[in-house]
Coordinates of C-alpha atoms in Angstrom, one line a residue:
M608 CA 111.7 112.3 35.8
S609 CA 109.0 111.8 33.1
E610 CA 111.0 108.9 31.6
L611 CA 110.9 106.8 34.8
P612 CA 109.3 103.4 34.3
E613 CA 105.6 103.3 35.1
M614 CA 106.1 100.0 36.9
I615 CA 107.2 101.9 40.0
H616 CA 103.5 103.0 40.4
A617 CA 101.6 99.8 39.6
G618 CA 101.7 96.1 39.2
R619 CA 103.8 95.6 42.4
I620 CA 104.0 96.4 46.1
I621 CA 104.1 100.2 46.0
P622 CA 105.1 102.5 48.9
L623 CA 102.8 105.2 50.2
Y624 CA 104.4 108.3 51.8
P625 CA 102.7 110.7 54.2
S626 CA 102.0 114.1 52.5
G627 CA 99.9 117.2 53.0
E628 CA 97.9 119.6 50.9
V629 CA 100.9 122.0 50.5
L630 CA 103.2 119.2 49.4
K631 CA 100.6 117.7 47.1
S632 CA 100.1 121.1 45.4
E633 CA 103.9 120.9 44.5
G634 CA 103.5 117.4 43.1
L635 CA 104.8 115.7 46.2
D636 CA 102.1 113.1 46.8
S637 CA 103.1 109.4 47.0
R638 CA 103.5 109.3 43.3
G639 CA 105.9 112.3 43.3
F640 CA 107.9 110.8 46.2
R641 CA 108.2 107.5 44.4
K642 CA 109.7 109.3 41.3
I643 CA 112.3 111.2 43.4
L644 CA 113.3 108.1 45.4
Y645 CA 113.6 105.9 42.4
S646 CA 115.7 108.5 40.6
A647 CA 117.9 108.9 43.7
L648 CA 118.5 105.2 44.1
E649 CA 119.4 104.9 40.4
K650 CA 122.0 107.6 40.7
L651 CA 123.4 106.1 43.8
K652 CA 123.8 102.6 42.4
G653 CA 127.1 101.1 43.6
K654 CA 127.8 104.2 45.7
I655 CA 126.1 103.5 49.0
P656 CA 128.8 102.2 51.3
E657 CA 128.3 99.2 53.6
I658 CA 128.7 100.4 57.2
L659 CA 128.3 97.2 59.2
P660 CA 131.3 95.0 59.7
N661 CA 131.5 92.3 57.0
E662 CA 131.8 89.6 59.7
I663 CA 128.4 90.6 61.2
V664 CA 126.7 90.9 57.8
K665 CA 127.8 87.3 57.0
R666 CA 127.1 85.9 60.4
R667 CA 123.6 87.3 60.6
G668 CA 122.8 86.7 57.0
L669 CA 122.0 90.4 56.3
I670 CA 121.5 91.9 52.9
L671 CA 123.8 94.8 51.9
R672 CA 122.8 98.3 52.8
E673 CA 122.3 99.4 49.2
E674 CA 120.0 96.5 48.5
S675 CA 118.0 97.2 51.7
Y676 CA 117.3 100.8 50.6
R677 CA 116.1 99.6 47.2
E678 CA 113.9 96.8 48.6
I679 CA 112.3 98.9 51.3
H680 CA 111.1 101.5 48.8
F681 CA 110.6 99.3 45.8
P682 CA 110.3 95.7 47.1
T683 CA 110.5 92.8 44.7
D684 CA 108.0 90.9 46.9
E685 CA 106.8 90.6 50.5
N686 CA 109.8 88.5 51.5
S687 CA 112.3 91.1 50.1
L688 CA 110.4 93.8 52.0
D689 CA 110.7 91.9 55.2
T690 CA 114.4 91.2 54.6
A691 CA 115.1 94.9 54.0
K692 CA 113.2 96.0 57.1
Y693 CA 115.1 93.4 59.2
R694 CA 118.5 94.7 57.9
L695 CA 117.6 98.3 58.6
K696 CA 116.2 97.5 62.1
Y697 CA 119.4 95.5 62.9
E698 CA 121.6 98.4 61.8
E699 CA 119.7 100.9 63.9
L700 CA 119.7 98.7 67.0
F701 CA 123.3 97.7 66.6
Y702 CA 124.5 101.3 66.6
F703 CA 122.3 102.1 69.6
N704 CA 123.8 99.1 71.5
L705 CA 127.3 100.3 70.5
L706 CA 126.4 103.5 72.2
I707 CA 125.3 101.6 75.4
E708 CA 128.5 99.6 75.4
H709 CA 130.6 102.8 75.0
K710 CA 128.8 104.3 78.1
K711 CA 129.5 101.1 80.1
K712 CA 133.2 101.1 79.1
E713 CA 133.5 104.8 80.0
R714 CA 132.0 104.2 83.4
E715 CA 134.5 101.3 84.0
K716 CA 137.3 103.9 83.7
I717 CA 136.1 105.6 86.9
K718 CA 137.8 104.3 90.0
R719 CA 136.2 103.7 93.4
V720 CA 137.2 106.1 96.2
L721 CA 135.1 104.9 99.1
W722 CA 134.8 101.2 100.0
P723 CA 131.8 99.7 101.9
L724 CA 132.4 97.0 104.4
P725 CA 132.1 93.4 103.2
E726 CA 129.8 92.7 106.2
S727 CA 127.8 95.1 108.3
E728 CA 127.3 94.3 112.0
T729 CA 124.3 96.6 112.1
A730 CA 122.8 94.9 109.0
N731 CA 123.2 91.5 110.6
K732 CA 121.4 92.7 113.7
V733 CA 118.6 94.1 111.6
R734 CA 118.3 90.7 109.8
K735 CA 118.2 88.8 113.2
N736 CA 115.4 91.0 114.5
L737 CA 113.2 90.7 111.4
P738 CA 109.9 88.8 112.1
F739 CA 110.3 87.1 108.8
Q740 CA 112.9 85.5 106.5
L741 CA 114.3 87.4 103.5
T742 CA 113.1 85.9 100.2
E743 CA 115.4 84.1 97.9
D744 CA 115.3 87.0 95.4
Q745 CA 116.2 89.5 98.2
N746 CA 119.2 87.4 99.3
S747 CA 120.3 87.0 95.7
A748 CA 120.1 90.7 95.1
L749 CA 122.1 91.5 98.2
Q750 CA 124.8 89.0 97.3
K751 CA 125.1 90.3 93.7
I752 CA 125.4 93.9 95.0
K753 CA 128.1 92.8 97.5
E754 CA 130.0 91.1 94.6
L755 CA 129.8 94.3 92.5
T756 CA 130.9 96.5 95.3
N757 CA 134.1 94.4 95.6
K758 CA 135.2 95.8 92.2
E759 CA 137.4 98.9 91.7
Q760 CA 134.7 100.6 89.7
P761 CA 131.6 102.2 91.3
I762 CA 128.5 100.3 90.7
A763 CA 125.4 101.4 88.8
V764 CA 122.5 99.0 89.5
L765 CA 118.8 99.0 88.7
L766 CA 116.9 97.0 91.3
Q767 CA 113.5 96.1 89.9
G768 CA 110.8 94.7 92.1
D769 CA 107.1 94.1 91.9
V770 CA 104.9 95.9 94.4
G771 CA 105.6 94.7 98.0
S772 CA 108.6 92.6 97.1
G773 CA 110.9 94.2 99.7
K774 CA 113.2 96.5 97.8
T775 CA 113.4 99.1 100.6
L776 CA 114.8 96.4 103.0
V777 CA 117.4 95.4 100.4
A778 CA 118.4 99.1 100.0
L779 CA 118.7 99.5 103.8
L780 CA 120.8 96.4 104.3
T781 CA 123.1 97.6 101.5
A782 CA 123.3 101.1 102.9
L783 CA 124.3 99.8 106.3
R784 CA 127.6 98.4 104.8
Y785 CA 128.5 101.9 104.0
I786 CA 127.2 103.6 107.2
D787 CA 129.1 101.1 109.4
N788 CA 132.3 102.3 107.6
Q789 CA 131.4 106.0 108.2
I790 CA 130.4 106.5 104.5
Q791 CA 127.4 108.7 103.8
V792 CA 124.3 107.4 102.0
C793 CA 121.6 109.5 100.3
M794 CA 118.2 108.1 99.4
V795 CA 116.0 110.2 97.2
A796 CA 112.3 109.7 96.5
P797 CA 110.0 111.6 94.0
T798 CA 107.4 112.7 96.6
E799 CA 107.4 113.9 100.2
I800 CA 104.9 111.2 101.2
L801 CA 107.2 108.5 99.9
A802 CA 110.3 110.0 101.4
R803 CA 108.6 110.2 104.8
Q804 CA 107.3 106.6 104.4
H805 CA 110.9 105.4 103.7
Y806 CA 112.1 107.3 106.7
Q807 CA 109.5 105.7 109.0
T808 CA 110.0 102.2 107.5
I809 CA 113.8 102.4 108.0
L810 CA 113.5 103.6 111.5
S811 CA 111.1 100.8 112.3
F812 CA 113.6 98.2 110.9
L813 CA 116.4 99.7 113.0
G814 CA 114.2 99.5 116.1
N815 CA 116.1 100.5 119.3
M816 CA 119.6 100.3 117.8
P817 CA 122.1 103.1 118.5
F818 CA 121.5 106.3 116.6
L819 CA 123.0 106.1 113.1
G820 CA 122.6 109.7 112.1
I821 CA 119.6 109.5 109.9
E822 CA 118.1 112.7 108.6
L823 CA 114.9 113.5 106.6
L824 CA 115.5 116.4 104.1
V825 CA 112.3 117.5 102.4
G826 CA 110.9 120.7 100.9
K827 CA 109.2 122.9 103.5
E828 CA 110.7 123.2 106.9
P829 CA 111.9 126.1 109.2
K830 CA 115.1 127.7 108.0
K831 CA 116.8 127.0 111.3
N832 CA 116.0 123.3 111.1
R833 CA 117.2 123.1 107.6
Y834 CA 120.4 125.0 108.3
E835 CA 121.2 122.6 111.2
K836 CA 120.5 119.6 109.1
L837 CA 122.7 120.8 106.2
Y838 CA 125.5 121.5 108.7
R839 CA 125.4 118.0 110.1
I840 CA 125.4 116.5 106.6
K841 CA 128.3 118.7 105.4
K842 CA 130.3 117.8 108.6
G843 CA 129.6 114.1 108.2
D844 CA 127.7 113.6 111.4
T845 CA 124.6 112.6 109.4
L846 CA 125.4 109.3 107.6
F847 CA 122.0 108.5 106.1
V848 CA 120.0 111.3 104.3
I849 CA 116.5 110.5 103.0
G850 CA 114.9 113.2 101.0
T851 CA 113.1 114.5 97.9
H852 CA 114.2 116.9 95.1
S853 CA 115.5 119.2 97.9
V854 CA 118.8 117.1 98.0
F855 CA 119.6 118.3 94.5
Q856 CA 119.9 122.0 95.7
E857 CA 123.2 123.8 95.6
D858 CA 123.4 124.3 99.4
V859 CA 123.4 120.6 100.1
Y860 CA 127.0 119.4 100.6
F861 CA 128.2 116.0 101.7
S862 CA 131.4 115.0 103.5
E863 CA 131.8 111.4 102.2
L864 CA 128.9 110.4 100.0
G865 CA 129.5 106.9 98.8
L866 CA 126.1 105.5 97.9
V867 CA 123.2 107.2 96.1
I868 CA 119.8 105.3 96.2
I869 CA 117.2 106.6 93.8
D870 CA 113.7 105.3 94.3
E871 CA 111.2 105.4 91.5
Q872 CA 114.2 106.4 89.4
H873 CA 112.2 106.8 86.1
K874 CA 110.6 109.9 87.7
F875 CA 113.9 111.7 87.8
G876 CA 115.8 113.2 84.9
V877 CA 119.3 112.2 83.8
D878 CA 120.5 115.7 84.9
Q879 CA 119.1 115.3 88.4
R880 CA 120.8 111.9 88.8
E881 CA 124.1 113.3 87.6
T882 CA 123.7 116.3 90.0
L883 CA 123.4 113.9 93.0
R884 CA 126.3 111.7 91.7
S885 CA 128.5 114.9 91.5
K886 CA 127.9 115.6 95.2
G887 CA 129.8 112.4 96.1
K888 CA 133.2 110.8 95.7
N889 CA 132.5 108.6 92.7
P890 CA 129.5 107.1 94.6
D891 CA 127.8 103.8 93.9
I892 CA 124.3 104.2 92.3
L893 CA 121.5 102.0 93.3
A894 CA 118.4 102.9 91.3
M895 CA 115.1 101.3 92.3
T896 CA 111.7 101.0 90.7
A897 CA 108.4 99.5 91.9
T898 CA 107.0 99.9 88.4
P899 CA 108.1 96.7 86.6
I900 CA 109.6 97.6 83.2
P901 CA 109.4 95.2 80.2
R902 CA 112.8 93.6 79.5
T903 CA 113.1 95.3 76.0
L904 CA 112.6 98.7 77.6
C905 CA 115.1 97.8 80.3
L906 CA 117.8 96.9 77.8
T907 CA 117.1 100.1 75.8
L908 CA 116.8 102.6 78.6
Y909 CA 119.1 101.1 81.2
G910 CA 121.3 98.8 79.2
D911 CA 124.4 100.3 80.8
L912 CA 123.2 99.4 84.3
D913 CA 123.4 96.0 86.0
L914 CA 119.8 94.8 86.2
L915 CA 118.6 92.9 89.4
T916 CA 115.1 91.7 89.8
I917 CA 113.0 90.8 92.9
K918 CA 109.9 88.9 91.9
S919 CA 109.0 86.8 94.9
K920 CA 106.9 88.2 97.7
P921 CA 107.4 87.6 101.5
K922 CA 105.9 84.3 102.7
G923 CA 102.5 84.3 104.2
R924 CA 101.0 87.0 102.0
M925 CA 97.7 86.0 100.4
P926 CA 97.0 86.9 96.7
I927 CA 94.8 90.0 96.2
Q928 CA 91.3 89.2 94.8
T929 CA 90.7 91.8 92.0
K930 CA 87.1 92.3 90.8
W931 CA 85.7 94.7 88.1
F932 CA 82.2 96.0 89.0
Q933 CA 79.9 98.5 87.5
E934 CA 77.5 101.0 89.1
D935 CA 74.7 98.5 89.8
R936 CA 77.0 96.7 92.4
R937 CA 77.8 99.8 94.5
E938 CA 75.4 99.1 97.4
G939 CA 76.8 95.6 97.8
I940 CA 80.3 97.0 97.8
Y941 CA 79.5 99.5 100.5
K942 CA 77.9 96.7 102.5
S943 CA 81.1 94.6 102.2
I944 CA 83.2 97.6 103.3
R945 CA 81.1 98.0 106.4
K946 CA 81.6 94.3 107.2
Y947 CA 85.4 94.4 106.8
V948 CA 85.8 97.7 108.7
S949 CA 83.5 96.4 111.5
S950 CA 85.9 93.4 111.9
G951 CA 88.8 95.8 112.4
R952 CA 90.1 96.1 108.9
Q953 CA 90.7 99.3 106.9
C954 CA 89.8 100.5 103.4
Y955 CA 91.1 102.9 100.7
I956 CA 88.7 104.6 98.2
V957 CA 90.7 106.2 95.4
Y958 CA 89.6 108.8 92.9
P959 CA 91.4 109.8 89.7
L960 CA 93.1 113.2 89.5
V961 CA 94.8 114.3 86.3
E962 CA 96.3 117.6 85.3
E963 CA 93.9 118.3 82.4
S964 CA 90.8 118.2 84.7
E965 CA 92.5 118.8 88.1
K966 CA 90.0 121.2 89.6
V967 CA 87.0 119.1 88.6
D968 CA 88.6 115.9 89.8
L969 CA 89.6 117.4 93.1
K970 CA 86.1 118.8 93.6
S971 CA 84.6 115.3 92.9
C972 CA 87.0 113.7 95.3
I973 CA 86.2 116.2 98.1
E974 CA 82.4 115.9 97.5
A975 CA 82.7 112.1 97.5
Y976 CA 84.5 112.3 100.8
E977 CA 81.7 114.4 102.4
Y978 CA 79.0 112.1 101.0
L979 CA 80.8 108.9 102.2
K980 CA 81.6 110.4 105.6
H981 CA 78.1 111.7 106.4
E982 CA 75.7 109.5 104.4
I983 CA 77.3 106.1 103.8
F984 CA 79.8 105.5 106.6
P985 CA 78.7 107.8 109.5
D986 CA 79.6 105.1 112.1
F987 CA 83.3 105.0 111.0
E988 CA 86.1 107.5 110.9
V989 CA 86.6 108.6 107.3
G990 CA 89.7 110.6 106.3
L991 CA 90.7 112.5 103.2
V992 CA 94.1 113.0 101.6
H993 CA 95.1 114.7 98.3
G994 CA 98.1 116.4 96.7
K995 CA 96.9 119.9 97.3
M996 CA 96.7 119.6 101.1
E997 CA 99.4 121.1 103.3
V998 CA 102.2 118.6 104.1
E999 CA 101.5 118.7 107.8
E1000 CA 97.8 117.8 107.3
K1001 CA 98.6 115.0 104.9
D1002 CA 101.1 113.6 107.4
R1003 CA 98.6 113.8 110.2
V1004 CA 95.9 112.0 108.2
M1005 CA 98.4 109.3 107.1
R1006 CA 99.6 108.8 110.8
E1007 CA 96.0 108.5 111.9
F1008 CA 95.2 106.0 109.2
S1009 CA 98.4 103.9 110.0
K1010 CA 97.2 103.8 113.7
N1011 CA 93.7 102.7 112.6
R1012 CA 92.1 105.9 114.1
I1013 CA 90.9 106.4 110.5
Q1014 CA 89.2 103.3 109.1
I1015 CA 88.3 104.5 105.6
L1016 CA 90.7 106.7 103.6
V1017 CA 89.4 108.7 100.6
S1018 CA 92.2 109.8 98.4
T1019 CA 93.6 110.7 95.1
T1020 CA 96.6 108.9 93.7
V1021 CA 99.0 110.4 96.2
I1022 CA 98.9 107.0 97.9
E1023 CA 100.0 105.3 94.7
V1024 CA 103.6 104.4 95.9
G1025 CA 105.2 103.6 99.2
I1026 CA 102.3 103.6 101.6
D1027 CA 102.5 100.5 103.8
V1028 CA 99.5 99.8 106.2
P1029 CA 99.3 96.0 106.5
N1030 CA 95.8 96.3 108.2
S1031 CA 94.3 97.7 105.0
T1032 CA 92.6 94.9 103.1
V1033 CA 90.1 96.7 100.7
M1034 CA 91.0 99.0 97.9
V1035 CA 88.1 100.6 95.8
I1036 CA 89.3 102.4 92.7
E1037 CA 86.6 104.7 91.3
H1038 CA 86.5 105.5 87.6
A1039 CA 89.1 102.7 87.2
D1040 CA 88.9 103.0 83.4
R1041 CA 90.7 106.4 83.6
F1042 CA 93.8 104.8 85.0
G1043 CA 96.6 103.1 83.2
I1044 CA 97.6 99.5 84.0
S1045 CA 100.8 100.5 85.8
Q1046 CA 98.9 103.0 88.1
L1047 CA 96.2 100.5 88.8
H1048 CA 98.8 97.9 89.8
Q1049 CA 100.6 100.3 92.0
L1050 CA 97.3 101.3 93.8
R1051 CA 96.4 97.7 94.2
G1052 CA 99.8 97.1 95.9
R1053 CA 98.7 99.3 98.8
V1054 CA 96.6 96.3 100.1
G1055 CA 97.7 92.7 100.5
R1056 CA 100.6 93.6 102.8
G1057 CA 99.5 91.5 105.7
D1058 CA 98.4 87.9 106.2
Q1059 CA 94.7 88.7 105.7
E1060 CA 92.8 88.2 102.4
S1061 CA 92.6 91.5 100.5
F1062 CA 90.4 92.8 97.7
C1063 CA 90.8 95.4 95.0
I1064 CA 87.5 96.6 93.5
L1065 CA 87.6 98.4 90.1
M1066 CA 84.6 100.5 89.7
T1067 CA 83.4 101.9 86.3
D1068 CA 80.3 103.0 84.5
S1069 CA 78.6 100.4 82.3
K1070 CA 80.2 101.8 79.1
V1071 CA 84.0 101.8 78.8
T1072 CA 86.3 102.0 75.7
E1073 CA 87.8 98.8 74.2
D1074 CA 91.3 99.8 75.5
A1075 CA 89.9 100.3 79.0
K1076 CA 88.3 96.9 78.8
V1077 CA 91.6 95.3 78.0
R1078 CA 93.3 97.1 80.9
L1079 CA 90.6 96.2 83.4
E1080 CA 90.5 92.5 82.3
A1081 CA 94.3 92.4 82.5
M1082 CA 94.1 93.6 86.1
V1083 CA 91.5 91.0 87.0
N1084 CA 93.4 88.2 85.3
F1085 CA 97.1 89.0 86.3
S1086 CA 98.7 89.8 89.6
D1087 CA 102.3 89.7 88.3
G1088 CA 103.5 93.3 87.6
F1089 CA 106.0 92.1 85.0
A1090 CA 103.3 90.4 83.0
L1091 CA 101.1 93.5 83.3
S1092 CA 104.0 95.7 82.1
E1093 CA 104.3 93.7 78.9
I1094 CA 100.6 94.1 78.2
D1095 CA 100.9 97.8 79.0
L1096 CA 103.8 98.1 76.5
Q1097 CA 101.7 96.6 73.7
L1098 CA 98.8 98.9 74.5
R1099 CA 100.6 102.2 75.0
G1100 CA 104.0 101.9 73.4
P1101 CA 107.3 102.7 75.2
G1102 CA 107.0 106.5 75.1
E1103 CA 103.6 106.6 76.9
L1104 CA 104.7 103.8 79.3
M1105 CA 107.8 105.5 80.6
G1106 CA 106.9 109.2 80.1
V1107 CA 108.8 110.6 77.2
R1108 CA 110.0 113.7 78.9
Q1109 CA 112.4 112.1 81.3
S1110 CA 112.8 108.6 80.0
G1111 CA 115.6 109.3 77.5
L1112 CA 114.0 106.9 75.0
P1113 CA 115.9 106.9 71.7
D1114 CA 114.1 108.2 68.6
F1115 CA 114.1 105.0 66.6
K1116 CA 113.2 105.4 62.9
I1117 CA 112.3 101.8 62.1
A1118 CA 112.9 99.6 65.1
D1119 CA 109.9 98.9 67.3
L1120 CA 110.4 98.1 71.0
R1121 CA 107.1 96.3 71.1
K1122 CA 107.9 93.9 68.2
D1123 CA 111.7 93.6 68.0
S1124 CA 112.6 92.1 71.3
N1125 CA 114.7 89.3 69.7
L1126 CA 116.6 91.7 67.6
I1127 CA 117.3 93.9 70.6
E1128 CA 118.9 90.9 72.4
L1129 CA 120.8 89.9 69.2
T1130 CA 122.3 93.3 68.5
R1131 CA 123.2 93.8 72.2
E1132 CA 125.2 90.5 72.0
D1133 CA 127.0 91.6 68.8
A1134 CA 127.7 95.1 70.1
T1135 CA 129.2 93.6 73.3
L1136 CA 131.7 91.6 71.1
F1137 CA 132.5 94.4 68.7
G1138 CA 134.8 96.5 71.0
N1139 CA 135.3 100.2 71.0
P1140 CA 133.6 102.3 68.3
G1141 CA 135.9 103.8 65.8
D1142 CA 135.4 107.1 63.9
L1143 CA 133.0 105.5 61.4
E1144 CA 130.9 104.1 64.2
K1145 CA 131.0 107.3 66.2
E1146 CA 129.8 109.2 63.1
E1147 CA 126.9 106.9 62.7
I1148 CA 125.9 107.0 66.3
R1149 CA 126.2 110.8 66.4
G1150 CA 123.9 111.1 63.3
R1151 CA 121.3 108.8 64.7
F1152 CA 120.9 109.5 68.4
S1153 CA 120.8 112.8 70.4
E1154 CA 122.7 111.1 73.2
G1155 CA 125.4 110.2 70.7
R1156 CA 125.7 113.8 69.6
L1157 CA 126.4 114.7 73.2
L1158 CA 128.9 111.9 73.8
F1159 CA 130.8 112.3 70.5
S1160 CA 130.6 116.0 70.1
N1161 CA 134.3 116.5 69.4

């Protein structure tokens, strides 16, 4: 080691390696690591095999693997360093996309058992009774799903839509093609409020049509009620089940489950999705999200799914005016709320509630409710809803609000997704700097659902962090959830954006989902053309990704 050339430590671009006090005491600081790596690379000269296909190396102008290892640790110059990084990023993403392609091909081996009708008489009646026309994106999504369900393989679709774009209606019209053929459909939502909202929305779309056997299956309900529901589901009398995590339980059996609809699917784990799939007969999967996901994340997380996007909003909706105000504008805001509520409109006032400070946050929300109810808006009905309330009380408050018997609703983020009260035109978000972009956008989506002008007011103290400032300014300047998701990705990174625990994000060592979007597309294209992975490719995938170890364990 002592004979290694000094030039690896000076007079060139030198690598710095993370270390700690214990490692440094053993001589393993950056200098020590450089010595070890230089020595290792010298010993391995001519012995590091090329693992990428020659055709790809030539077509993409990649340097060889051995050269990339040498240049990333001891680069000749900046250009050589960039070339080495590019090669290693390509390699990592290529093998990941081979894994995605393998999953797609394995799914294509599964054969369809239950076939939906090409056309649904009930769906056609629903469409005729709608007081509006479907958007171009909705029609396009329905047509694409119809084409996919004509195939012999069960479908796996991710339907992305911005807030208020009409995904639930697309899901219902799709579901009716199964129900009209006596095939069961199960729609699962992450919260009871959202499940109940879907249930009510779907009943309202169906109007006075013949009973289709729709059942709501949620957490707490009398044993006798639950038993009777489970019996009807098992027997096949219930054709449409809408529920929460309760549908995953072992005592839930279906007779002919052919379509699984998973709303806000990123809030469910892979195991939960597979549990529901296993309850059916090779059912189709329609996953939905109202949280727009950046394209690079979509390709990485859900590359084995068919991606459909709904961007356009129903005609007649006015854009939401978003304003960022500080404490000195509070009196003026309360005055504006009085004006709008006096004219017959409704208002949300939302407070943050996070696990780390749950008790304090809840106390602040309840105290604010008391103050607003008695001191600020004594002439109006003010309601309160939060996650710790009993389900029956939450439902009662939401029903009263939807009927305009409550004009001002003070709440935590339990109203973030799925609440649809078109008469609500004002949303005030307190301590808005404590929310992420995605959550702010979801909350804003609770207003602007009718034909009246709507407002979203972001309230903060006078001092906010630089990151918070970027988030708040983005909310003021952008209404498109997909544009906001790209900003959010740059700010927080993929793990924070999706929630690492359930997202299934791969542990990339060098590729960066924020910066390498072009390379993700390129390697996806090459992996698609490559074909089935052989033993060498499987070994690489198994060594790199936890999902690969599960798939290729034998």
